mmCIF file of C-alpha atoms in Angstrom:
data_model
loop_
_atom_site.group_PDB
_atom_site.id
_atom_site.type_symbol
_atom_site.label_atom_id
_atom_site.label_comp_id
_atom_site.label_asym_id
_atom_site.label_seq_id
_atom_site.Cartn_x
_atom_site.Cartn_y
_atom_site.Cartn_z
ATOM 1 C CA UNK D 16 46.134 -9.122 -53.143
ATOM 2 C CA UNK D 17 42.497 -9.533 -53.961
ATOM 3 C CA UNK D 18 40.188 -7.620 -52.143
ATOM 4 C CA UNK D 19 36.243 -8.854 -51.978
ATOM 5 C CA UNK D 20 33.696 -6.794 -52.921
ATOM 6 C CA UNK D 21 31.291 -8.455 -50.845
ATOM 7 C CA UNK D 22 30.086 -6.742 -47.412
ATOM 8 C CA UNK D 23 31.377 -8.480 -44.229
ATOM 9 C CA UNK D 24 28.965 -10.606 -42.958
ATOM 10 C CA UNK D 25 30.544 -11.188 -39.428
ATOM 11 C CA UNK D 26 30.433 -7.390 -38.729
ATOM 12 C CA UNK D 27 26.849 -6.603 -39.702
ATOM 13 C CA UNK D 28 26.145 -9.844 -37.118
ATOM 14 C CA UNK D 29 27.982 -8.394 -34.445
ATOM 15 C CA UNK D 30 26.786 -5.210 -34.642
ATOM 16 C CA UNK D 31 22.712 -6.715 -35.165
ATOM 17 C CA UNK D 32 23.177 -9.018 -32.330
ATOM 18 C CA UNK D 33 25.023 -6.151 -30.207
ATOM 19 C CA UNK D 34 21.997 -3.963 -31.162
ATOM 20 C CA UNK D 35 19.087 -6.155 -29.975
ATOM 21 C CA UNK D 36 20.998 -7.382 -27.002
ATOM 22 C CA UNK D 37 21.102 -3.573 -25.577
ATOM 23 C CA UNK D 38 17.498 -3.210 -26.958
ATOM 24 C CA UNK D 39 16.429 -6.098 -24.411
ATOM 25 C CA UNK D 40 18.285 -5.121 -21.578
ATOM 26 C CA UNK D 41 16.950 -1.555 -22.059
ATOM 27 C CA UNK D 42 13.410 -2.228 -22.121
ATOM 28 C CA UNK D 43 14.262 -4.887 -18.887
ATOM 29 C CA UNK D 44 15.668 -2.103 -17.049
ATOM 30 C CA UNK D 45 12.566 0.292 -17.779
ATOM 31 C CA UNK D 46 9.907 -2.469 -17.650
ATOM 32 C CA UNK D 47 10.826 -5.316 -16.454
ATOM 33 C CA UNK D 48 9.464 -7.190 -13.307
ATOM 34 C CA UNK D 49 12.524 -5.430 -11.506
ATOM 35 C CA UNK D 50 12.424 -2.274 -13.805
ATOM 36 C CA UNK D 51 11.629 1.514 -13.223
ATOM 37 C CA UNK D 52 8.152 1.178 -13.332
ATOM 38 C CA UNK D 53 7.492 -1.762 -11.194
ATOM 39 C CA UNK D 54 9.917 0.209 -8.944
ATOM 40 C CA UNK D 55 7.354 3.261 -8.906
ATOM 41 C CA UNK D 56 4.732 1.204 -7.987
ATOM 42 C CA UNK D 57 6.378 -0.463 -5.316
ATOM 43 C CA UNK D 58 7.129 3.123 -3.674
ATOM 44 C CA UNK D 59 3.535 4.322 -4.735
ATOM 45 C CA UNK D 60 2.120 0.960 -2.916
ATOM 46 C CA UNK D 61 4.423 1.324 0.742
ATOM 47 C CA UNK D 62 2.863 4.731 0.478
ATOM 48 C CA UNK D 63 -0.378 3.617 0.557
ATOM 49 C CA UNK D 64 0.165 1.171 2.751
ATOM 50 C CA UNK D 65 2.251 4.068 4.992
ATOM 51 C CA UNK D 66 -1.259 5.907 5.530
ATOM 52 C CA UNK D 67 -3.378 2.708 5.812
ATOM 53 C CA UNK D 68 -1.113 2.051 8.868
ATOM 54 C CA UNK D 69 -1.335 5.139 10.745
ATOM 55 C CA UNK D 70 -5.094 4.389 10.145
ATOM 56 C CA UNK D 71 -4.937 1.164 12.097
ATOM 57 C CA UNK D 72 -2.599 2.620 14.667
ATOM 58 C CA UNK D 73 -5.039 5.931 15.215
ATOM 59 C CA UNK D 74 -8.078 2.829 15.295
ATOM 60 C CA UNK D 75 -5.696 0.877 17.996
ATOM 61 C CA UNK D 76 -5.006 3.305 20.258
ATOM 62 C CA UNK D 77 -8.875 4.490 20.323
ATOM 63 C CA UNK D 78 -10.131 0.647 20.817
ATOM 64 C CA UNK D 79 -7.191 0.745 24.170
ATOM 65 C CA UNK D 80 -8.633 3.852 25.470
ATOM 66 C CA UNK D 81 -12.507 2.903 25.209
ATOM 67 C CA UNK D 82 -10.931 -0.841 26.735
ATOM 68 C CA UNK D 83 -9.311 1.023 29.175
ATOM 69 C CA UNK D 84 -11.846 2.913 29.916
ATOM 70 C CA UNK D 85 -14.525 0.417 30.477
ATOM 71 C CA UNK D 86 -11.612 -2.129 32.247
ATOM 72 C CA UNK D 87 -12.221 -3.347 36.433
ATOM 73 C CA UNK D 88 -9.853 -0.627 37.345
ATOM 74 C CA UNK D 89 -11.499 2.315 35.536
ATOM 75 C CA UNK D 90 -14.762 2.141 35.099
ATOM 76 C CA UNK D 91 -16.689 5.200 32.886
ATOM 77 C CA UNK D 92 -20.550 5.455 33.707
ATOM 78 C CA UNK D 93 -21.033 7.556 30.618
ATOM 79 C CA UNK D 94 -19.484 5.251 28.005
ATOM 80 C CA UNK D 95 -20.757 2.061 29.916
ATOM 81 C CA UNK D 96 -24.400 3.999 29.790
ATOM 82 C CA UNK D 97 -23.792 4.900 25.914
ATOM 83 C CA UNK D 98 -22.870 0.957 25.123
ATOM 84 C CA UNK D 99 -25.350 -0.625 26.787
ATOM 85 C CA UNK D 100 -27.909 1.657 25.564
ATOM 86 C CA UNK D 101 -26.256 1.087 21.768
ATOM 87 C CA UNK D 102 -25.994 -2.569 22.350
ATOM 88 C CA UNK D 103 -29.877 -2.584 23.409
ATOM 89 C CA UNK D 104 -31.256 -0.289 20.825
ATOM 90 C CA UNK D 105 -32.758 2.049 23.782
ATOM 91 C CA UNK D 106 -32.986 5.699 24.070
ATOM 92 C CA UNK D 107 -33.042 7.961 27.630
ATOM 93 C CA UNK D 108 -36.498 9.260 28.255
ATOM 94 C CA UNK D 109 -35.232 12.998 27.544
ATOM 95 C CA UNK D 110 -33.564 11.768 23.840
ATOM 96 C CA UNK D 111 -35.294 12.680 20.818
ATOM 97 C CA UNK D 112 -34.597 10.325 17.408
ATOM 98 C CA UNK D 113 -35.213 11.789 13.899
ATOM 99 C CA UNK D 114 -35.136 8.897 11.584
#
């Protein structure tokens, strides 16, 4: 029996290939397009996007209630007096306007 004194090649692959196959998938499943990071944005983003909406909602409800308000079946002499006089850039006689 003859042993060789030379290292074994096929190990040192395996392990090298073994190595830099988890060293991929690791830095995939911290930064990859489906990662840890992109997956903190995402939640950072439908946050953002959580507030913008109650925005638009608070807007939406306020735009019904002036509609509403200025509708056939409800009509508001102040806010129809406050539009038109908005719309037509005038003032009431007893209004004063610091520019």
């Amino acid at each position: 029996m003859t042993r060789s004194s030379r290292p074994a090649l096929g190990t040192f692959i395996f392990f090298a290939l073994s190595l830099g196959l988890a060293t991929y998938f690791t830095f995939a499943a911290v930064q990859g397009d489906f990662g840890l990071f992109r997956r903190a944005e995402i939640v950072a983003e439908a946050d953002a996007l959580q507030v913008q909406l109650e925005d638009v909602r608070g807007a939406v409800v306020r735009m019904e209630n002036l509609t509403q308000r200025l509708s056939d079946d409800y009509l508001d002499l102040d806010l129809l007096d406050e539009q038109a006089r908005s719309v037509l850039g005038m003032i009431r006689a007893d209004e004063i306007v610091i520019r």
